[in-house]
Coordinates of C-alpha atoms and ligand atoms in Angstrom, one line a residue:
M214 CA 104.4 60.3 121.6
C215 CA 107.5 60.0 123.7
G216 CA 109.4 62.8 125.6
I217 CA 112.8 64.1 124.7
I218 CA 115.1 66.2 126.9
G219 CA 118.6 67.4 126.3
Y220 CA 121.0 69.6 128.3
V221 CA 124.2 71.4 127.5
G222 CA 125.8 73.5 130.3
Q223 CA 128.4 73.6 132.9
K224 CA 126.8 71.4 135.5
N225 CA 126.3 67.7 135.7
S226 CA 123.5 67.1 133.2
V227 CA 122.1 63.9 134.9
P228 CA 119.8 65.6 137.5
F229 CA 118.4 68.0 134.9
I230 CA 117.7 65.2 132.5
I231 CA 116.1 62.8 135.0
D232 CA 114.0 65.6 136.4
G233 CA 113.0 66.7 132.9
L234 CA 112.0 63.1 132.0
K235 CA 109.7 63.0 135.1
K236 CA 107.9 66.1 133.8
L237 CA 107.6 64.5 130.4
E238 CA 106.3 61.1 131.6
Y239 CA 102.8 62.1 130.6
R240 CA 104.0 61.6 127.0
G241 CA 104.8 58.0 127.5
Y242 CA 106.3 55.9 130.2
D243 CA 106.9 52.3 129.2
S244 CA 110.7 52.7 129.3
A245 CA 113.3 55.5 129.6
G246 CA 117.0 56.2 129.1
I247 CA 119.8 58.7 129.2
S248 CA 123.1 59.2 127.4
I249 CA 125.7 61.4 129.1
L250 CA 128.9 62.6 127.4
Q251 CA 131.5 62.1 130.1
E252 CA 134.6 64.1 130.7
N253 CA 136.8 61.3 129.3
G254 CA 135.0 61.7 126.0
T255 CA 132.9 58.5 126.2
L256 CA 129.2 58.2 126.2
S257 CA 127.5 56.5 129.1
T258 CA 124.1 55.2 128.3
V259 CA 121.6 53.9 130.9
R260 CA 118.2 52.5 130.0
A261 CA 115.4 50.8 131.9
V262 CA 112.0 49.3 131.3
G263 CA 109.2 51.0 133.1
K264 CA 108.9 54.5 134.5
V265 CA 111.6 57.1 135.0
A266 CA 111.9 56.0 138.6
E267 CA 113.4 52.7 137.4
L268 CA 115.8 54.6 135.2
E269 CA 116.8 56.8 138.1
K270 CA 117.6 53.7 140.2
A271 CA 119.7 52.3 137.4
A272 CA 121.5 55.7 136.9
L273 CA 122.3 55.8 140.6
L274 CA 124.1 52.5 140.3
S275 CA 126.2 53.4 137.2
S276 CA 126.5 57.1 138.2
P277 CA 127.4 58.7 134.8
K278 CA 128.6 62.3 135.0
G279 CA 128.9 65.0 132.3
C280 CA 127.8 68.4 131.2
T281 CA 126.1 67.3 128.0
G282 CA 123.3 64.7 127.9
I283 CA 120.1 63.6 126.4
G284 CA 117.2 61.6 127.8
H285 CA 114.0 60.0 126.6
T286 CA 110.8 58.5 128.0
R287 CA 109.0 56.2 125.6
W288 CA 105.6 55.3 124.4
A289 CA 106.1 52.3 122.2
T290 CA 105.2 52.4 118.5
H291 CA 107.8 50.2 116.8
G292 CA 108.9 47.4 118.9
K293 CA 107.8 46.2 122.4
P294 CA 108.8 48.1 125.6
S295 CA 112.1 46.5 126.4
E296 CA 115.6 47.7 127.3
E297 CA 116.9 47.1 123.7
N298 CA 114.1 49.2 122.3
S299 CA 114.5 52.0 124.8
H300 CA 116.2 55.2 123.6
P301 CA 118.8 56.6 123.3
H302 CA 119.8 54.5 120.3
T303 CA 123.3 54.4 119.0
D304 CA 125.2 53.7 115.7
C305 CA 127.7 50.9 115.2
S306 CA 130.6 52.9 116.7
G307 CA 128.7 53.8 119.9
E308 CA 129.8 57.4 119.4
I309 CA 126.4 58.7 118.2
V310 CA 123.3 58.7 120.3
V311 CA 119.8 59.7 119.3
V312 CA 116.5 60.3 121.1
H313 CA 113.4 60.5 118.9
N314 CA 109.7 61.3 119.0
G315 CA 107.4 60.4 116.1
I316 CA 107.6 57.9 113.3
I317 CA 110.1 57.3 110.5
E318 CA 107.8 56.0 107.9
N319 CA 110.5 54.6 105.5
Y320 CA 112.6 53.0 108.2
L321 CA 112.3 49.4 106.8
V322 CA 113.7 50.4 103.5
L323 CA 116.5 52.5 105.1
R324 CA 117.3 49.7 107.6
A325 CA 117.6 47.2 104.8
K326 CA 119.9 49.5 102.9
L327 CA 122.0 50.3 105.9
E328 CA 122.3 46.6 106.8
S329 CA 123.5 45.8 103.3
L330 CA 126.2 48.4 103.9
G331 CA 127.3 46.5 107.0
H332 CA 125.4 48.3 109.8
R333 CA 124.3 46.2 112.7
F334 CA 121.0 47.0 114.4
Q335 CA 120.4 46.3 118.1
S336 CA 116.7 47.2 118.3
E337 CA 113.3 46.8 116.5
T338 CA 112.8 50.6 116.5
D339 CA 112.5 53.0 113.6
T340 CA 114.7 55.4 115.6
E341 CA 117.8 53.4 115.3
V342 CA 118.0 54.1 111.5
I343 CA 118.7 57.8 112.4
A344 CA 121.8 57.0 114.4
H345 CA 123.1 54.7 111.6
L346 CA 122.3 57.1 108.9
I347 CA 124.2 59.9 110.6
E348 CA 127.1 57.5 111.0
E349 CA 126.9 56.5 107.3
N350 CA 126.6 60.1 106.2
L351 CA 129.6 61.2 108.3
K352 CA 131.7 58.8 106.4
H353 CA 131.2 60.8 103.3
I354 CA 131.8 64.2 104.8
R355 CA 135.5 64.2 105.4
T356 CA 136.4 67.8 105.6
G357 CA 135.5 70.6 108.0
K358 CA 135.4 70.8 111.8
Q359 CA 133.7 67.9 113.6
E360 CA 130.8 70.1 114.5
E361 CA 130.3 71.2 110.9
R362 CA 130.5 67.6 109.7
L363 CA 127.9 66.5 112.3
L364 CA 125.5 69.2 111.1
K365 CA 125.9 68.3 107.5
A366 CA 125.4 64.6 108.3
V367 CA 122.2 65.5 110.2
Q368 CA 121.0 67.7 107.3
K369 CA 121.6 64.8 104.9
T370 CA 119.8 62.4 107.2
N371 CA 116.8 64.6 107.3
K372 CA 116.6 64.3 103.5
D373 CA 116.7 60.5 103.8
I374 CA 114.0 60.0 106.4
A375 CA 110.3 60.5 105.9
G376 CA 107.5 61.0 108.4
A377 CA 106.7 63.2 111.4
F378 CA 109.6 63.4 113.8
A379 CA 111.6 65.4 116.3
Y380 CA 115.0 64.1 117.5
G381 CA 118.1 65.1 119.5
V382 CA 121.6 63.8 118.7
L383 CA 124.9 63.8 120.5
W384 CA 128.3 62.8 119.1
A385 CA 131.1 61.9 121.4
R386 CA 133.6 63.8 119.2
T387 CA 131.7 67.1 119.7
P388 CA 131.5 67.7 123.4
G389 CA 129.2 70.6 124.5
V390 CA 127.2 70.4 121.3
L391 CA 123.6 69.1 121.1
I392 CA 121.7 69.1 117.8
G393 CA 117.9 69.0 117.6
V394 CA 115.6 68.5 114.6
K395 CA 111.9 69.4 114.4
N396 CA 109.7 68.1 111.7
Q397 CA 106.0 67.9 112.6
S398 CA 106.6 66.7 116.1
P399 CA 107.0 69.0 119.1
L400 CA 110.4 70.3 120.1
V401 CA 111.2 73.5 122.1
V402 CA 114.4 75.1 123.4
G403 CA 114.8 76.5 126.9
L404 CA 117.4 79.3 127.2
G405 CA 119.3 79.5 130.5
Q406 CA 122.4 81.2 131.9
N407 CA 125.3 79.3 130.3
E408 CA 123.1 76.3 129.9
N409 CA 120.4 75.4 127.4
F410 CA 117.7 72.8 127.1
L411 CA 116.0 70.9 124.3
A412 CA 112.7 69.3 125.1
S413 CA 109.4 68.0 123.8
D414 CA 107.5 70.4 126.0
V415 CA 108.1 73.3 128.3
P416 CA 107.5 71.8 131.7
A417 CA 110.6 69.6 131.2
F418 CA 112.8 72.6 131.9
L419 CA 110.4 75.2 133.4
Q420 CA 112.0 74.9 136.8
H421 CA 115.3 76.2 135.3
T422 CA 114.2 78.8 132.8
N423 CA 111.0 80.3 131.4
K424 CA 112.7 81.7 128.3
V425 CA 111.5 79.5 125.4
L426 CA 112.4 79.3 121.7
F427 CA 109.7 77.7 119.5
L428 CA 111.1 76.0 116.5
E429 CA 109.4 76.0 113.1
E430 CA 108.8 72.8 111.0
G431 CA 111.9 71.6 109.3
E432 CA 114.3 73.5 111.5
I433 CA 117.5 72.4 113.1
V434 CA 118.9 73.8 116.3
I435 CA 122.4 73.7 117.6
L436 CA 122.8 74.1 121.3
R437 CA 126.0 75.0 123.1
P438 CA 126.2 76.1 126.8
G439 CA 126.4 79.8 125.8
K440 CA 124.8 79.9 122.4
V441 CA 121.8 78.6 120.5
T442 CA 121.7 78.6 116.7
V443 CA 118.5 78.0 114.7
L444 CA 118.7 77.0 111.1
D445 CA 115.6 77.2 109.0
K446 CA 114.6 74.5 106.6
M447 CA 116.7 76.0 103.9
G448 CA 119.7 75.8 106.2
Q449 CA 119.9 79.6 106.8
E450 CA 120.4 81.0 110.3
R451 CA 117.2 82.4 111.7
K452 CA 117.2 85.0 114.4
A453 CA 114.7 83.3 116.6
K454 CA 113.0 85.4 119.3
S455 CA 112.4 83.8 122.7
I456 CA 109.1 84.0 124.5
K457 CA 108.7 84.3 128.3
I458 CA 106.3 81.6 129.5
S459 CA 104.1 82.9 132.2
W460 CA 103.2 79.5 133.7
D461 CA 104.6 79.5 137.2
R462 CA 106.7 76.6 138.3
Q463 CA 104.3 75.8 141.0
T464 CA 101.5 75.3 138.5
A465 CA 103.6 72.7 136.8
Q466 CA 104.1 70.9 140.1
K467 CA 101.7 68.9 142.2
G468 CA 101.3 71.7 144.8
G469 CA 100.7 69.4 147.7
Y470 CA 98.1 67.2 146.0
A471 CA 98.6 63.5 145.8
H472 CA 98.1 63.5 142.1
F473 CA 98.1 66.0 139.2
M474 CA 94.6 64.9 138.3
L475 CA 93.3 66.0 141.7
K476 CA 95.2 69.2 141.6
E477 CA 94.0 70.0 138.1
I478 CA 90.4 69.4 139.2
Y479 CA 90.9 72.0 141.9
D480 CA 92.7 74.3 139.4
Q481 CA 89.4 74.7 137.4
P482 CA 88.1 77.9 139.0
Q483 CA 91.4 79.6 138.1
A484 CA 91.6 78.0 134.7
I485 CA 88.1 79.3 133.8
E486 CA 89.0 82.8 135.2
D487 CA 92.2 82.9 133.1
T488 CA 90.5 81.6 130.0
L489 CA 87.8 84.2 130.3
R490 CA 90.3 87.0 130.2
T491 CA 90.6 86.2 126.5
A492 CA 86.8 85.9 126.2
R493 CA 86.6 89.6 126.9
A494 CA 88.6 90.2 123.7
D495 CA 87.2 91.0 120.3
F496 CA 86.4 87.7 118.6
G497 CA 86.3 89.3 115.2
K498 CA 90.0 90.0 115.8
I499 CA 90.8 86.5 117.1
L500 CA 89.1 84.9 114.1
G501 CA 90.7 87.4 111.8
L502 CA 87.2 88.1 110.3
D503 CA 85.6 91.5 109.9
T504 CA 81.9 92.0 110.9
A505 CA 80.7 91.2 107.4
A506 CA 82.6 88.0 107.3
L507 CA 81.4 87.0 110.8
R508 CA 77.8 87.7 109.8
G509 CA 78.3 85.6 106.6
L510 CA 79.5 82.4 108.4
Q511 CA 77.2 79.6 107.2
N512 CA 78.7 76.5 108.7
I513 CA 80.9 75.4 111.5
H514 CA 82.8 72.1 111.6
I515 CA 84.2 71.2 115.0
I516 CA 87.0 68.6 114.9
A517 CA 88.7 67.1 118.0
C518 CA 89.6 63.8 119.8
G519 CA 88.7 62.3 123.1
T520 CA 87.8 64.8 125.8
A521 CA 88.2 67.7 123.4
Y522 CA 85.7 66.1 121.2
H523 CA 83.2 66.0 124.0
A524 CA 83.8 69.8 124.6
G525 CA 83.1 70.1 120.9
L526 CA 79.8 68.3 121.3
V527 CA 78.8 70.8 124.0
G528 CA 80.0 73.6 121.8
K529 CA 77.5 72.6 119.1
Y530 CA 74.6 73.2 121.5
Y531 CA 76.1 76.6 122.3
I532 CA 76.7 77.8 118.8
E533 CA 73.4 76.6 117.4
Q534 CA 71.5 78.1 120.3
F535 CA 73.3 81.5 120.5
A536 CA 74.6 82.1 117.0
G537 CA 72.1 80.0 115.0
I538 CA 74.8 78.6 112.8
P539 CA 74.6 74.9 111.8
V540 CA 77.4 72.9 113.4
S541 CA 78.8 69.4 112.7
V542 CA 81.1 67.8 115.2
D543 CA 83.5 65.1 114.0
L544 CA 86.1 63.0 115.6
A545 CA 89.2 64.3 113.9
S546 CA 90.3 60.7 112.9
E547 CA 87.0 60.3 111.1
Y548 CA 86.8 63.8 109.5
K549 CA 90.1 63.2 107.7
Y550 CA 88.8 60.2 105.9
R551 CA 85.2 61.1 105.1
T552 CA 83.8 63.1 102.2
V553 CA 83.2 66.6 103.6
P554 CA 81.0 68.5 101.2
H555 CA 82.8 71.7 100.2
K556 CA 80.8 74.7 101.3
T557 CA 81.9 78.3 101.2
K558 CA 81.8 80.4 104.4
T559 CA 82.7 77.5 106.6
L560 CA 84.8 77.9 109.8
A561 CA 86.6 74.7 111.0
I562 CA 87.3 74.8 114.8
A563 CA 89.9 72.4 116.1
I564 CA 89.9 71.8 119.8
S565 CA 92.9 70.4 121.5
Q566 CA 94.6 70.7 124.8
S567 CA 98.1 69.9 123.6
G568 CA 97.9 71.2 120.1
E569 CA 100.0 68.2 119.1
T570 CA 97.3 65.5 118.5
A571 CA 98.2 64.1 115.1
D572 CA 94.6 63.2 114.2
T573 CA 93.4 66.8 114.9
I574 CA 96.3 68.3 113.0
G575 CA 95.5 65.9 110.0
A576 CA 91.9 67.0 110.1
V577 CA 92.8 70.7 110.1
K578 CA 95.1 70.2 107.1
K579 CA 92.1 68.7 105.3
A580 CA 89.9 71.6 106.3
K581 CA 92.5 74.0 105.0
E582 CA 92.7 72.1 101.7
L583 CA 88.9 72.5 101.4
G584 CA 89.4 76.3 101.8
F585 CA 87.9 76.6 105.2
R586 CA 89.0 79.2 107.7
T587 CA 90.5 77.5 110.7
L588 CA 90.4 78.4 114.4
A589 CA 92.3 76.5 117.1
I590 CA 91.0 76.3 120.7
C591 CA 94.2 75.2 122.3
N592 CA 96.1 75.4 125.6
V593 CA 99.7 75.3 124.4
L594 CA 101.4 78.3 123.1
G595 CA 103.6 77.6 120.0
S596 CA 102.1 74.1 119.5
S597 CA 101.8 72.7 116.0
L598 CA 98.1 73.2 115.9
T599 CA 98.3 76.9 116.7
R600 CA 100.9 77.3 113.9
I601 CA 98.8 75.7 111.2
C602 CA 95.4 77.3 112.1
D603 CA 94.6 80.8 110.9
S604 CA 93.9 81.9 114.4
T605 CA 93.8 80.6 118.0
F606 CA 91.7 81.2 121.0
F607 CA 93.9 80.1 123.9
T608 CA 92.5 78.3 126.9
H609 CA 94.8 79.6 129.6
C610 CA 94.6 76.7 132.0
G611 CA 98.3 76.3 132.5
P612 CA 100.1 73.0 131.9
E613 CA 97.8 69.9 132.2
I614 CA 100.1 67.1 133.3
S615 CA 97.6 64.3 134.2
V616 CA 96.9 62.1 131.2
A617 CA 93.2 62.4 132.1
S618 CA 92.1 65.8 131.0
T619 CA 90.0 67.8 133.5
K620 CA 90.7 71.5 133.6
A621 CA 91.3 71.6 129.9
F622 CA 87.8 70.2 129.3
T623 CA 86.0 72.8 131.4
S624 CA 88.2 75.6 129.9
Q625 CA 87.4 74.4 126.4
M626 CA 83.6 74.4 127.1
T627 CA 84.0 77.9 128.6
A628 CA 85.8 79.0 125.4
M629 CA 83.1 77.5 123.2
Y630 CA 80.5 79.4 125.2
A631 CA 82.3 82.7 124.9
L632 CA 82.8 82.1 121.2
A633 CA 79.2 81.2 120.6
I634 CA 77.7 84.3 122.3
S635 CA 80.2 86.5 120.5
L636 CA 79.3 85.0 117.2
G637 CA 75.6 85.4 118.1
L638 CA 76.1 89.1 118.8
A639 CA 78.2 89.6 115.7
N640 CA 75.7 87.9 113.3
G641 CA 72.7 89.5 114.9
N642 CA 71.2 86.3 116.3
L643 CA 71.5 87.8 119.8
S644 CA 70.5 91.3 120.8
K645 CA 73.0 93.4 122.8
A646 CA 70.8 93.0 125.9
A647 CA 70.6 89.2 125.5
F648 CA 74.4 89.0 124.9
D649 CA 75.0 91.2 128.0
K650 CA 73.0 88.9 130.2
L651 CA 74.7 85.7 128.9
Y652 CA 78.1 87.4 129.3
R653 CA 77.4 88.4 132.9
E654 CA 76.4 84.8 133.7
L655 CA 79.6 83.6 132.1
M656 CA 81.7 86.0 134.2
R657 CA 80.2 84.4 137.3
L658 CA 81.2 80.8 136.2
S659 CA 84.6 80.8 137.9
K660 CA 83.0 81.6 141.3
A661 CA 80.4 78.9 140.8
M662 CA 83.2 76.5 139.9
S663 CA 84.9 77.4 143.2
E664 CA 81.8 76.3 145.1
T665 CA 81.5 73.1 143.0
V666 CA 84.9 71.7 143.7
K667 CA 84.0 71.7 147.4
M668 CA 82.0 68.5 146.8
E669 CA 85.0 66.2 146.8
Y670 CA 84.2 64.7 150.1
T671 CA 80.6 63.8 149.2
V672 CA 81.7 62.0 146.1
R673 CA 84.7 60.4 147.8
H674 CA 82.3 59.0 150.5
L675 CA 79.9 57.7 147.8
T676 CA 82.7 55.8 146.1
R677 CA 83.3 53.6 149.2
K678 CA 80.0 51.9 148.4
I679 CA 80.3 51.5 144.6
Y680 CA 84.0 51.3 143.7
K681 CA 84.0 47.6 143.2
A682 CA 81.2 47.6 140.6
E683 CA 82.2 46.1 137.2
R684 CA 80.2 48.5 135.1
F685 CA 79.0 52.2 135.4
I686 CA 76.4 54.0 133.3
F687 CA 76.1 57.8 132.8
L688 CA 73.0 59.4 131.4
G689 CA 72.2 62.9 130.3
R690 CA 70.2 64.9 127.8
H691 CA 70.8 67.9 125.6
A692 CA 74.1 69.6 126.5
N693 CA 74.5 67.1 129.4
F694 CA 74.6 64.2 127.0
P695 CA 78.3 64.9 126.1
I696 CA 78.9 65.2 129.9
A697 CA 77.7 61.7 130.3
L698 CA 80.1 60.6 127.6
E699 CA 83.0 62.5 129.3
G700 CA 82.1 61.1 132.7
A701 CA 82.3 57.6 131.3
L702 CA 85.6 58.3 129.4
K703 CA 87.2 59.7 132.6
L704 CA 86.3 56.7 134.6
K705 CA 87.5 54.2 132.0
E706 CA 90.8 56.0 131.6
V707 CA 91.9 56.1 135.2
S708 CA 90.1 53.1 136.8
Y709 CA 90.0 50.7 133.8
R710 CA 86.3 50.0 134.8
S711 CA 83.8 49.5 132.1
A712 CA 81.8 52.7 131.7
E713 CA 79.4 54.0 129.1
G714 CA 77.6 57.2 128.6
F715 CA 74.3 57.5 126.8
A716 CA 71.6 60.0 125.9
A717 CA 69.0 59.3 128.5
G718 CA 66.2 59.0 126.0
E719 CA 68.2 56.3 124.2
I720 CA 68.5 53.7 127.0
K721 CA 65.1 52.2 126.4
H722 CA 66.2 51.6 122.8
G723 CA 68.8 49.0 123.8
P724 CA 71.3 49.9 126.5
I725 CA 68.9 49.3 129.4
S726 CA 69.6 45.6 128.9
I727 CA 73.0 46.0 130.5
I728 CA 71.6 47.4 133.7
D729 CA 71.7 44.8 136.4
K730 CA 71.1 44.7 140.2
G731 CA 73.4 47.3 141.8
T732 CA 74.8 48.8 138.5
P733 CA 75.7 52.4 139.4
V734 CA 73.8 54.8 137.1
F735 CA 74.7 58.5 137.2
M736 CA 71.9 60.8 136.0
L737 CA 72.8 64.3 135.0
M738 CA 69.6 66.0 135.7
P739 CA 69.7 69.7 136.7
Q740 CA 66.4 71.5 137.3
G741 CA 65.0 72.7 134.1
S742 CA 62.9 71.8 131.1
L743 CA 64.2 68.2 130.8
F744 CA 64.1 67.4 134.5
E745 CA 60.8 65.5 134.4
K746 CA 62.1 63.4 131.5
M747 CA 65.2 62.5 133.5
L748 CA 63.0 61.5 136.4
S749 CA 61.3 58.9 134.2
A750 CA 64.8 57.6 133.2
C751 CA 65.6 57.3 136.9
Q752 CA 62.5 55.2 137.4
E753 CA 63.2 53.0 134.4
C754 CA 66.7 52.2 135.7
R755 CA 65.7 51.8 139.3
A756 CA 63.0 49.3 138.3
R757 CA 65.9 47.2 136.8
G758 CA 67.8 47.2 140.1
A759 CA 70.2 50.0 139.3
F760 CA 71.9 52.1 142.1
V761 CA 70.8 55.5 140.8
V762 CA 72.8 58.7 141.6
A763 CA 71.2 62.0 140.6
V764 CA 73.6 64.9 139.8
T765 CA 71.2 67.8 140.2
T766 CA 70.8 71.4 141.3
P767 CA 69.1 72.6 144.4
G768 CA 65.3 72.8 144.3
G769 CA 63.8 69.4 143.6
E770 CA 65.7 67.1 145.9
E771 CA 62.6 65.9 147.8
Q772 CA 61.0 64.8 144.6
I773 CA 64.2 63.1 143.3
K774 CA 64.9 61.3 146.6
Q775 CA 61.8 59.1 146.0
V776 CA 63.3 57.6 142.8
V777 CA 67.1 57.6 143.4
D778 CA 69.5 56.2 145.9
K779 CA 71.8 59.2 146.3
V780 CA 71.6 62.9 145.4
I781 CA 74.7 65.0 144.5
L782 CA 74.0 68.7 144.5
V783 CA 75.8 71.0 142.1
P784 CA 75.5 74.8 142.4
S785 CA 73.0 76.2 140.0
V786 CA 74.0 78.4 137.1
S787 CA 72.2 79.1 133.8
E788 CA 71.0 76.1 131.8
F789 CA 73.7 76.2 129.2
L790 CA 76.6 76.8 131.7
Q791 CA 75.4 74.0 133.9
P792 CA 77.2 71.2 132.0
I793 CA 80.5 72.8 132.8
L794 CA 79.9 72.3 136.5
N795 CA 78.2 69.0 136.2
I796 CA 81.3 67.2 135.0
V797 CA 83.1 68.0 138.3
P798 CA 81.4 65.3 140.4
L799 CA 82.2 62.8 137.7
Q800 CA 85.9 63.9 137.6
F801 CA 86.1 63.3 141.4
L802 CA 84.2 60.0 141.0
A803 CA 86.8 58.7 138.4
Y804 CA 89.6 59.9 140.7
W805 CA 88.4 58.3 143.8
I806 CA 87.4 55.0 142.2
A807 CA 90.8 54.8 140.6
K808 CA 92.4 55.6 143.9
R809 CA 90.5 53.0 145.8
L810 CA 91.4 50.4 143.2
G811 CA 95.1 51.3 143.5
C812 CA 95.4 52.5 139.8
D813 CA 98.1 54.7 138.5
I814 CA 96.0 57.8 138.3
D815 CA 98.2 60.3 136.5
Q816 CA 99.7 57.8 134.1
P817 CA 97.1 55.2 133.3
R818 CA 98.2 52.0 131.5
N819 CA 98.5 52.1 127.7
L820 CA 97.8 55.9 127.5
A821 CA 99.9 59.0 126.8
K822 CA 99.0 62.6 127.2
S823 CA 99.7 63.7 123.7
V824 CA 98.9 61.3 120.9
T825 CA 101.2 62.5 118.2
V826 CA 100.8 59.5 116.0
E827 CA 97.8 58.6 113.8
Ligands
M6R289 O1 95.6 67.2 123.4 P1 94.3 66.9 122.9 O2 93.2 67.7 123.6 O3 94.2 67.1 121.4 O4 94.0 65.4 123.2 C1 92.9 64.7 122.7 C2 92.7 63.4 123.4 O5 93.8 62.6 123.2 C3 92.5 63.6 124.9 O6 91.5 64.5 125.2 C4 92.3 62.3 125.7 O7 91.1 61.8 125.3 C5 92.5 62.5 127.2 N1 93.3 61.5 127.7 C6 91.2 62.5 127.9 O8 91.3 62.6 129.3

């Protein structure tokens, strides 16, 4: 977790760094800090507990100024959120400052060793050992220019520390030089005109440049205003090629909406449209499998966390229906530690918005060890997951900033659908005519999504009545069961209300006991083969006093109205695409309940957007 930003250029770095930190707050926001190398050669460090806005106020008071600087927004792992534990951390001399993301696993041993050598520590963090190690290593590198000495000290430090980390370091004796290290935690470089950026993620500098350099694991980057040098893990210079990111700046901003979450709900038609551009591609090529290998696939393992896991659960219905291949869906954190029988011709699909989720990456590594072919369904170009998987199907939904995932979820389900029908065509489970029909329906999804997002007012109005409820229940069957789980997760995340999703057929086996007078129960019940069964569930809940809301499609409203308190109509699409639209009212529901309760919608308490620790 945590967000890193660094700037070297010819302008005052402070506004760049503060602005970059605001864009990175989704990675953590319990404290923040900056260190600026001032013209007089001293480092000015400002740190504050809380969000970047607090840091900004503190920085205004002390007004540091300088063309080289680093900043950090923290999500605590080692040590409570406090000013002492906020980054940047410094060595004993106060001349070296470090910002870090990830975990230094052997920090206790290193700290003890450094303390025995006389180093004094100010914080409880693992990060601080990096600053002291660099200081210690510098003592033993006496020759060469200061810049070369710093690089050597960093290289030696990287050998000393263990774990997954990315960090940035400044030394007061090397003005205009910023060093970055990437080792299994995200770190990217933005290339500007006589200015360069180091950051955990692209939105941090996208306003200033869309030319991006992605670093490989184990690499070190040296940034100067007019030059960027990348050293590979052997210490050799690598001619790294930059990539132009097509995300427009506007997409990374709120675009007039009160919150990113709301904007991203409204982004969904476009996100689906953009994702489907890839769906028109040849999946054999994406998977790197020829027709014979595609036909021969015998098992699919889906691994993911949180919302992406729910997309995986929906994907299982798609793949088994259209491609007839058995699918298991695992939480990545569980997959890693359970016995997975080794079977040949298995494809492991890892779904992740960020591509940086440590649990998912860990599970993919295990799948690779088992000899499975791996496919990432991911939204972030150059992310760690896309680098370790054999191939990637990108969901092109643009940067998702709100911690609560919305547009990534619907894009992931869309991608799973496209993949499933393509696999079905390739392995002969679907005829060409059947594939064409499903494909045409898929191509109309974005338009149906545009209609669906128009329902905000209906949901907003409904929340006036129910937002104070203590507990919410979501019920669905078949591919709408994962939508019930996701509806509950969304509400929990942003409103801190207790919410649970169940398979509708299961409530009578226990969960119905938690339904009380007035408990809001959301029924995902589109017209179709399971509609009647859902009607029975409505009656069972209503009989216990629940306030029942039906999320349904046009056609049977009159019948439903007799057994529910409120009907929400979602445009009708084919049975298997319907879940992708059905989540939208639940996204609005979570948003509006959180808003009425005064919650911090884009940055809910205790959460971070990318969970880069296990
Ligand atoms: O970046 P990823 O898709 O791998 O993230 C996985 C989960 O951490 C993520 O979906 C999380 O559950 C979201 N906050 C849900 O809104």
